[in-house]
XYZ file of C-alpha atoms in Angstrom:
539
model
C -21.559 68.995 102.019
C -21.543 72.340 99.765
C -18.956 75.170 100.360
C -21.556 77.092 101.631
C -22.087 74.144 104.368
C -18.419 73.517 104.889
C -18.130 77.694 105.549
C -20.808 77.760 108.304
C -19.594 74.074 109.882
C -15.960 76.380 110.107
C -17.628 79.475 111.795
C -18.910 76.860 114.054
C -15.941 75.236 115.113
C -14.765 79.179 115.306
C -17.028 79.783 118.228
C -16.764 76.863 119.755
C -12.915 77.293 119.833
C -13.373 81.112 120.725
C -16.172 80.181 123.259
C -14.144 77.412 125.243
C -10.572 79.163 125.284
C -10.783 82.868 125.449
C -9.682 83.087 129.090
C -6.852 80.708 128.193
C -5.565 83.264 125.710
C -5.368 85.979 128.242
C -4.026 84.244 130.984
C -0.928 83.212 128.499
C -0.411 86.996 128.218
C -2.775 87.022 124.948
C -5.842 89.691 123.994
C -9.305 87.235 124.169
C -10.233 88.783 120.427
C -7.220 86.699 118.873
C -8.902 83.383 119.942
C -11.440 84.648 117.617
C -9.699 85.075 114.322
C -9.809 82.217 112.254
C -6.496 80.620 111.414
C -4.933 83.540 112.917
C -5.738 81.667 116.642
C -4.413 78.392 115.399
C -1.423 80.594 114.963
C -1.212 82.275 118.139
C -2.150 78.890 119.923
C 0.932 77.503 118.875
C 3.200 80.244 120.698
C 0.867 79.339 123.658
C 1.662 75.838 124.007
C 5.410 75.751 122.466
C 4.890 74.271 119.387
C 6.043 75.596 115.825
C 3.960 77.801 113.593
C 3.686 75.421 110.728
C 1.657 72.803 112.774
C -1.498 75.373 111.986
C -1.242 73.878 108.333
C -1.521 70.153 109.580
C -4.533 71.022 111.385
C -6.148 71.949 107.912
C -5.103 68.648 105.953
C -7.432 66.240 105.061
C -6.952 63.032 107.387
C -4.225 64.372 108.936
C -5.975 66.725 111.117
C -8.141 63.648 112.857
C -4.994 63.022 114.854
C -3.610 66.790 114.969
C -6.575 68.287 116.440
C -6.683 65.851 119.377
C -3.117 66.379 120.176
C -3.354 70.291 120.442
C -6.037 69.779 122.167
C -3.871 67.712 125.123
C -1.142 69.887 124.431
C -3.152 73.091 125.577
C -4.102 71.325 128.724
C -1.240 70.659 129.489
C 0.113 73.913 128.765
C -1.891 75.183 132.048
C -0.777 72.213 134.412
C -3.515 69.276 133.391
C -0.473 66.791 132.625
C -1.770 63.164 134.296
C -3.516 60.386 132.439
C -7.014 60.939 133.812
C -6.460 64.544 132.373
C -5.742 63.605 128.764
C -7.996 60.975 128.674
C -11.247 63.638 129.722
C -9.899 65.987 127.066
C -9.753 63.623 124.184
C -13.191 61.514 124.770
C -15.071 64.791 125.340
C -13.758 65.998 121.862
C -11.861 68.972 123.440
C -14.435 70.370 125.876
C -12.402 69.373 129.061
C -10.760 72.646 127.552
C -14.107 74.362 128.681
C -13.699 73.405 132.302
C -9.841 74.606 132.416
C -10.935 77.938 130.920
C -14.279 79.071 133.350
C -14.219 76.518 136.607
C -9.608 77.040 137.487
C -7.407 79.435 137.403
C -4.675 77.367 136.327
C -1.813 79.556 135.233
C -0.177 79.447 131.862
C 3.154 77.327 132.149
C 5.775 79.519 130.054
C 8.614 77.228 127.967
C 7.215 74.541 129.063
C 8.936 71.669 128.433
C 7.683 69.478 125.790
C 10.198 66.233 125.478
C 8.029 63.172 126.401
C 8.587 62.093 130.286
C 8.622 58.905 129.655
C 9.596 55.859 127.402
C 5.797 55.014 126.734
C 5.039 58.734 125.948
C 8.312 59.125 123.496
C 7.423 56.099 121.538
C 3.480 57.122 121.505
C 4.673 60.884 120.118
C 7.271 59.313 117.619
C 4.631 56.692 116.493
C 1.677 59.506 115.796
C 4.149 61.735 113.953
C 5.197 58.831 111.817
C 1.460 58.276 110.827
C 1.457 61.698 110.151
C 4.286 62.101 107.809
C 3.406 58.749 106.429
C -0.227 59.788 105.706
C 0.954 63.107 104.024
C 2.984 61.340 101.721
C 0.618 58.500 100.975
C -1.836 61.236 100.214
C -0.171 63.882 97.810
C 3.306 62.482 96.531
C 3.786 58.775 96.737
C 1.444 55.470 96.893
C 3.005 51.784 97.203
C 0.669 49.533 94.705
C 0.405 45.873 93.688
C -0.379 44.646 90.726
C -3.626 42.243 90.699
C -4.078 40.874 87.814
C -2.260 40.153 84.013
C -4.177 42.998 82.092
C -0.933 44.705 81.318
C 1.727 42.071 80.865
C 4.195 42.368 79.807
C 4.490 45.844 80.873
C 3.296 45.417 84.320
C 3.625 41.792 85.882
C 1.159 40.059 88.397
C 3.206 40.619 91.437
C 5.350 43.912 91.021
C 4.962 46.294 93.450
C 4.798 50.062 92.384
C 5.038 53.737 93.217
C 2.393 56.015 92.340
C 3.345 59.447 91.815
C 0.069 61.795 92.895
C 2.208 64.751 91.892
C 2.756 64.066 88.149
C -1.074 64.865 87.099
C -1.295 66.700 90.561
C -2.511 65.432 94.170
C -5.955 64.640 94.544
C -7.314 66.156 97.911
C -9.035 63.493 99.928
C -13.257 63.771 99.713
C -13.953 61.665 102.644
C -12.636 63.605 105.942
C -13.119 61.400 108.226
C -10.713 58.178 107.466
C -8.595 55.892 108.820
C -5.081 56.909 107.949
C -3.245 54.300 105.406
C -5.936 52.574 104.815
C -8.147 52.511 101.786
C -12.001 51.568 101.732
C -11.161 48.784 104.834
C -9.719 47.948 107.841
C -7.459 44.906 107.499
C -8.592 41.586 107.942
C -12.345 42.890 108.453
C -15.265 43.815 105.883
C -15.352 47.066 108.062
C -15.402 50.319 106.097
C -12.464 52.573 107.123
C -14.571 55.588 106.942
C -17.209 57.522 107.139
C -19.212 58.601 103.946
C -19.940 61.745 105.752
C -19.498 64.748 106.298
C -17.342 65.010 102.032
C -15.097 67.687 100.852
C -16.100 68.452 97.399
C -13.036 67.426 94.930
C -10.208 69.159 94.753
C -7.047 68.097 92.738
C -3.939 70.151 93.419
C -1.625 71.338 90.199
C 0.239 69.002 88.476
C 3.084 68.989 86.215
C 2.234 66.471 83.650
C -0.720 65.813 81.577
C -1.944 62.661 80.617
C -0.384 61.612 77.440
C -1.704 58.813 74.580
C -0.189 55.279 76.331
C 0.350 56.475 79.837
C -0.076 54.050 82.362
C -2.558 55.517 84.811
C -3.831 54.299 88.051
C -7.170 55.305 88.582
C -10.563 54.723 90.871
C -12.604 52.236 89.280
C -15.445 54.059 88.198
C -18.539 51.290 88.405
C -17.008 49.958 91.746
C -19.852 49.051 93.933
C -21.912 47.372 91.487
C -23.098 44.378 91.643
C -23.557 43.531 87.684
C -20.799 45.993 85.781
C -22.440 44.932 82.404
C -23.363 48.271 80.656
C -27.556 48.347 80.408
C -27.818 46.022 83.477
C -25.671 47.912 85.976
C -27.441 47.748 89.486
C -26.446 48.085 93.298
C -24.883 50.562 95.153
C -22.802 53.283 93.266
C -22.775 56.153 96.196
C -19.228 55.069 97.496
C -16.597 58.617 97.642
C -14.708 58.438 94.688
C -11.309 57.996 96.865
C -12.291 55.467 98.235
C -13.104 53.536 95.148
C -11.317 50.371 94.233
C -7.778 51.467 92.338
C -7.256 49.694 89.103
C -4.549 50.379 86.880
C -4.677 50.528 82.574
C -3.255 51.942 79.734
C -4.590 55.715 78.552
C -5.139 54.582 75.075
C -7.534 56.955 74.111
C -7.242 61.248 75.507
C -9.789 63.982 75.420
C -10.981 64.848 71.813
C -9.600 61.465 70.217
C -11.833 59.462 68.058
C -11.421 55.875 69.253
C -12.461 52.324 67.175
C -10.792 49.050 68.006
C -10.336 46.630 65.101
C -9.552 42.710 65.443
C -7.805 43.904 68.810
C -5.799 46.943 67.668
C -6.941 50.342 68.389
C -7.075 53.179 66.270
C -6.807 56.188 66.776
C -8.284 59.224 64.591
C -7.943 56.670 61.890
C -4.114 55.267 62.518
C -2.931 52.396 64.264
C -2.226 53.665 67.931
C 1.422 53.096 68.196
C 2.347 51.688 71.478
C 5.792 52.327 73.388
C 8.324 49.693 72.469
C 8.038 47.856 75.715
C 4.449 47.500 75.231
C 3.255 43.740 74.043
C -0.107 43.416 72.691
C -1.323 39.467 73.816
C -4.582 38.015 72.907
C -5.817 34.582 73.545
C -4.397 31.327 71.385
C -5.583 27.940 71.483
C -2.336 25.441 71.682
C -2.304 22.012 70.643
C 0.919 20.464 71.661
C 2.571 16.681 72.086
C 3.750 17.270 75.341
C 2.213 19.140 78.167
C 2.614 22.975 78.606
C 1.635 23.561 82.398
C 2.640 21.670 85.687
C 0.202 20.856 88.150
C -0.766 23.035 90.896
C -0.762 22.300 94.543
C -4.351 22.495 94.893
C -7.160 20.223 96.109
C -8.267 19.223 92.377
C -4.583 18.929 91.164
C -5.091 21.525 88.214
C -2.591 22.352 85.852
C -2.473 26.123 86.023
C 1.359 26.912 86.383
C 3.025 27.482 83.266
C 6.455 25.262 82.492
C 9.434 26.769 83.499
C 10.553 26.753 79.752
C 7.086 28.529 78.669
C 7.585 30.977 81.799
C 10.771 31.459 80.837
C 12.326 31.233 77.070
C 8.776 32.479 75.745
C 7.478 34.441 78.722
C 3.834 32.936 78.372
C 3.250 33.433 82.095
C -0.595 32.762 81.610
C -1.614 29.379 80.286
C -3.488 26.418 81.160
C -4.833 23.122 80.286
C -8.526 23.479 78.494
C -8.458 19.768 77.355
C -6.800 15.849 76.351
C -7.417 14.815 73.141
C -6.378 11.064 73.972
C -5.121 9.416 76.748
C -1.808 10.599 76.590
C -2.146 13.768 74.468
C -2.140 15.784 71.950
C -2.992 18.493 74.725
C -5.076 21.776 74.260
C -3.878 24.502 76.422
C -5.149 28.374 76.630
C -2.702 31.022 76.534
C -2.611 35.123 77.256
C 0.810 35.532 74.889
C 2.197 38.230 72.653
C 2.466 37.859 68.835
C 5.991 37.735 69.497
C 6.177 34.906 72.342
C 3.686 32.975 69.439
C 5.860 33.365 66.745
C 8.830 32.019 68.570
C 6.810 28.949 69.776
C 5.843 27.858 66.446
C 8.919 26.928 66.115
C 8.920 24.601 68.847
C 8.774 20.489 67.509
C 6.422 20.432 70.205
C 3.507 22.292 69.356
C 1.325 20.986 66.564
C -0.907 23.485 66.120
C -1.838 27.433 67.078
C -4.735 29.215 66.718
C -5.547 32.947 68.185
C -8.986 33.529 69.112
C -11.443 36.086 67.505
C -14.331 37.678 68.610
C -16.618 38.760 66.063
C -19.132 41.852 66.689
C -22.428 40.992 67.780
C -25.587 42.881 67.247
C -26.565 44.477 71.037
C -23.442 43.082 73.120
C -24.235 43.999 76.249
C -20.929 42.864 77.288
C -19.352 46.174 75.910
C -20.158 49.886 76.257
C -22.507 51.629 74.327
C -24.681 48.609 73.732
C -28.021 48.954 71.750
C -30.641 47.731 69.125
C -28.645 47.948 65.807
C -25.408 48.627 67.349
C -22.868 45.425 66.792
C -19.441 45.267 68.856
C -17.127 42.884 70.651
C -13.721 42.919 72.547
C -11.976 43.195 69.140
C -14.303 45.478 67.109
C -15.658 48.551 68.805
C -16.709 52.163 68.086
C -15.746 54.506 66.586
C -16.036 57.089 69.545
C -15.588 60.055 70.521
C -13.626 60.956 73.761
C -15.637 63.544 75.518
C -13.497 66.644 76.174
C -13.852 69.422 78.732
C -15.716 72.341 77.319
C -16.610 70.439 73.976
C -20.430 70.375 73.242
C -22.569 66.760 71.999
C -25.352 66.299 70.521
C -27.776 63.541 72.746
C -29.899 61.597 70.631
C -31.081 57.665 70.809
C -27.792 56.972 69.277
C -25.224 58.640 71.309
C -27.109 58.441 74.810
C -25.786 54.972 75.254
C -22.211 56.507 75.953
C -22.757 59.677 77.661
C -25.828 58.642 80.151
C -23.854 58.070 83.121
C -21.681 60.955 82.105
C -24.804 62.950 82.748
C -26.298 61.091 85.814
C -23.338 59.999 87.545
C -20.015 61.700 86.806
C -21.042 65.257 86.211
C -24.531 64.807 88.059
C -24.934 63.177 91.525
C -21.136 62.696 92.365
C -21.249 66.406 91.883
C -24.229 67.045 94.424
C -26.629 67.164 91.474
C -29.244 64.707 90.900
C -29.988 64.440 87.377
C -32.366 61.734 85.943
C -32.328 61.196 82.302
C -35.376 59.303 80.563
C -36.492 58.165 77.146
C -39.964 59.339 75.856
C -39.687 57.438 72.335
C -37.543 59.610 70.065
C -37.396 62.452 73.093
C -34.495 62.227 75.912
C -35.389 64.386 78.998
C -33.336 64.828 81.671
C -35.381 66.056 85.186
C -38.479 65.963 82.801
C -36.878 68.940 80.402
C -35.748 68.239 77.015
C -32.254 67.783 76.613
C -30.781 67.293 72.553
C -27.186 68.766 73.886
C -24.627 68.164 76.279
C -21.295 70.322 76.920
C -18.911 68.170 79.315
C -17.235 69.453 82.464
C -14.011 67.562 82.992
C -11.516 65.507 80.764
C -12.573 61.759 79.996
C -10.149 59.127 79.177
C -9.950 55.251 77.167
C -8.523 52.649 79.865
C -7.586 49.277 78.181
C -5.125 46.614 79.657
C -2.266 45.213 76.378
C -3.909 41.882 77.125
C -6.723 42.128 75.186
C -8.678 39.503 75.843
C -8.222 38.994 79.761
C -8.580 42.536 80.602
C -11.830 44.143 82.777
C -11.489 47.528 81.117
C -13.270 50.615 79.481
C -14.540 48.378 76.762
C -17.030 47.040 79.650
C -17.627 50.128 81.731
C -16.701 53.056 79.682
C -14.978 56.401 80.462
C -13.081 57.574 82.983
C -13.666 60.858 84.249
C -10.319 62.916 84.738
C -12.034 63.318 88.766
C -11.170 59.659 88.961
C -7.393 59.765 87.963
C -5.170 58.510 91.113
C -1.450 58.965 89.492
C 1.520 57.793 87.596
C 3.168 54.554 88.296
C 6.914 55.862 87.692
C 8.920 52.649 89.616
C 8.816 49.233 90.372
C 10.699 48.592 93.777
C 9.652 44.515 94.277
C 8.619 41.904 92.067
C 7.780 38.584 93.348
C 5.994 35.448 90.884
C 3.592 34.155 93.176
C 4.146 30.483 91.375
C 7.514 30.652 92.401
C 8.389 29.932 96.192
C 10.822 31.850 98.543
C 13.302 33.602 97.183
C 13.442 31.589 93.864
C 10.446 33.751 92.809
C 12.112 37.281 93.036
C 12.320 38.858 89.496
C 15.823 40.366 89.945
C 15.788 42.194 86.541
C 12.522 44.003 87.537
C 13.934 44.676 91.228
C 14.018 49.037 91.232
C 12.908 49.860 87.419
C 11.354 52.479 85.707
C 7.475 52.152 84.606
C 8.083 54.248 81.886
C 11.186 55.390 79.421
C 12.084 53.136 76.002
C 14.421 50.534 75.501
C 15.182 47.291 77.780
C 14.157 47.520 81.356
C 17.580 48.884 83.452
C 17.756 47.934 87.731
C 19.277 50.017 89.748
C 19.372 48.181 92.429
C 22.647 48.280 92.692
C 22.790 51.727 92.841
C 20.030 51.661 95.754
C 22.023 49.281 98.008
C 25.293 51.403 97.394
C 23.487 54.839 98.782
C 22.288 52.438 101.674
C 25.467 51.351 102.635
C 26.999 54.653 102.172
C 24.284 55.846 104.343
C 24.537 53.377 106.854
C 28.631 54.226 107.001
C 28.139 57.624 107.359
C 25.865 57.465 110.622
C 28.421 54.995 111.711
C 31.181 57.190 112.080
C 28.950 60.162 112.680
C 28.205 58.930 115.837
C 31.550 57.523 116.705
C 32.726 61.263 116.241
C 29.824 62.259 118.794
C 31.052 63.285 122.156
C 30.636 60.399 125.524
C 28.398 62.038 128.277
């Protein structure tokens, strides 16, 4: 929906409101005009019933106001005496009308201070559990998310298994688009294929002010841009693309590349603007090795085929080479060929091992028209290791769109600046001439920010080198602090990573836990309401 559609869908609800209460108003000592005012009779309303002032602004959040809007609604029943079950149950599945039949067919009187503590256990819990999802959903949405990592594309930064906090705040709160949701939960219900919303009616997108912008080597969580499709390869992407961009899939990479940079990777390394990007020192760069060793590497899994897929507890451990499996025998009884995700630094200490006979890291040479990578074409040669250079669109900054730079910036046009903006743009090729809607079109000036997402492990990473850009609409927040971290190879309580147990993300130097300090303010805590209530009066 447009702002224009959003306006007149508000001076509906107006009159609806206005229409079904105005007799309510006056009978709770009210003029009927002021059920009329927008936001002005939310107000008012809430003198009416006994509730604060400040619930007006809940019942203009996002989400938030599915479950406010119901509950004024029973609450101004039973402000004028409709208090049983059957009562609230007419009110809510007739989406507030009931409201019609208090105001015109009774002259139920307004109850003043009413008293609004729950009457029973059932309706304390059921008022204590709704506010919860409130405050929980408010939070969720525009100042802290809890997130797991997937996958290994940023070890050793970010381990398989930790379990973050996003900060929305840091590049500023992203307003939901989809307004009719269920709260918590992202494109799903639990434990069903069942989408947890509806795609319409859609705000249009909003992001609140932040205090941070991205910088070169943040670690951003973001909605994955292609999510939907069926084939992500660039040239051959097809399905369905039309899902609201919040409720995208959330990945989480490394910003290697900001507005206005020129990016080029090289054997694996990026550069940027012509220099080496230089990564935060607790950054490790791994690529893929072949490893020929006497002994095996891996222990065998618990699975069906009794595969070795679970790194050695001295490979886990001494050289941190978390990802590594057995690829092949070369005899009965060895020499064995593993694959490894590993640093240079993990590699450098394993040479050193009697064990290993050989190492050899993996290269991926540029081929002509890789349609594996972004920006493929006729004439254009890349790979996971040698890419670009690029540009980094920027908002504001002006392109020129020829045969040669169409490849990066066509679903720019079409998709992140056309129909996910209510436009629908179609671009097409007439030999040397690029139309877009059948006009000519030899420039493009961006609208938003676009930013470089690649995981440190360069070779096992899904990342921008496959799909490209990501728009700055896109941008979730900031992981800023690790609270859990569990190795899934590791059972019970043997698998906890201590060290990692309530770190920062970010910052330089050797990862520091407060933990500690955490379970000190608990118990303080906990002491302090102790006595607190000890000191409390007996009834």
């Amino acid at each position: 929906m447009t702002l224009t559609q959003w306006f007149i869908f508000f001076l509906i609800v107006q009159a609806v409101h206005f229409a079904g209460t105005w007799k309510l108003y006056v009978r709770a000592g009210r003029k009927a005009w002021e059920a009329g005012v927008p936001i002005y009779n939310a107000v008012v309303l809430m003198g009416i019933i006994n509730r604060p002032k400040w619930w007006t602004i809940l019942l203009f959040v996002p989400i938030v106001n599915l479950i406010m809007i119901p509950v004024v609604w029973v609450e101004t029943a039973r402000s004028f005496g409709f208090n049983s079950f059957k009562d609230t149950a007419l009110t809510v599945l007739t989406g507030g009308l009931y409201l019609y039949y208090i105001n015109y067919a009774t002259d139920a009187p307004h109850i003043k201070g009413r008293d609004i503590n729950p009457k029973s256990s059932s309706g304390e819990w059921t008022s204590s559990l709704l506010f919860a999802i409130v405050a929980a959903t408010i939070v969720h949405t525009y100042f802290m998310q809890p997130f797991v990592i997937p996958s290994s594309s940023l070890e050793k930064t970010l381990l398989v298994g930790d379990w973050l906090f996003v900060s929305k705040f840091h590049y500023g709160a992203r307003t939901p688009i989809t307004t009719v949701a269920t709260p918590m939960l992202h494109d799903t219900i639990y434990g069903t294929k069942t989408k947890s919303y509806l795609t319409k009616p859609q705000l249009p997108y909003f992001r609140l002010p932040g205090f941070q912008d991205i910088e070169r080597n943040d670690i951003v969580v973001f909605s994955w841009p292609v999510d939907t499709l069926v084939d992500i390869t660039p040239g051959n992407m097809r399905g369905s693309v039309r899902k609201p961009i919040d409720k995208k899939s959330n990945y989480v990479k490394r910003a290697v590349g900001v507005p206005g940079d020129s990016l080029e990777v090289r054997d694996g390394y990026v550069y940027i603007n012509g220099e080496k990007n230089d990564l935060p020192d607790r950054a490790r760069i791994q690529f893929s090795y072949t490893i020929v060793s006497k002994e095996l590497l891996v222990k065998r899994a618990q699975d069906a085929n009794g595969n070795y897929v679970f790194p050695s507890d001295l490979m886990n451990g001494r050289y941190e080479i978390s990802d590594i499996y057995l690829s092949g025998v070369q005899g009965d009884n060895g020499p064995y060929v593993h694959t490894a995700q590993a640093s240079e630094a993990s590699i450098e200490k394993l040479k050193n091992n009697s064990n290993i006979i050989s190492i050899e890291r993996t290269h991926y040479d540029a081929i002509e028209n890789n349609k594996a990578i972004f920006g493929a074409k006729p004439g254009r040669a890349s790979s996971v290791d040698n890419f670009g250079p690029i540009y980094i669109p920027e908002e504001g900054k002006t392109v020129a769109i020829n045969p040669e730079s169409l490849p990066y910036y066509k679903r720019i046009i079409e998709v992140y600046e056309g129909y996910e903006m209510g436009r629908e743009r179609d671009i097409t090729v007439n030999g040397n001439e690029i139309l877009m809607n059948g006009e000519p079109l030899t420039e493009y000036t961006f609208e938003q920010d676009y930013y470089w997402l690649m995981g440190d492990n360069r070779h096992n990473s899904q990342d921008a080198r496959a799909w490209g850009y990501v728009p700055f609409n896109h941008v979730v927040g900031k992981p800023v602090f690790v609270w859990f971290s569990k190795d899934a190879n590791v059972p019970g309580l043997a698998g906890i990573r201590w060290d990692r147990v309530f770190t920062t993300v970010g910052g330089e130097g050797p990862l520091v836990s407060y933990r500690y300090w955490f379970l000190g303010a608990l118990l303080l805590y906990i002491g302090w309401s102790f006595f607190r209530k000890k000191k409390q009066p007996k009834a």
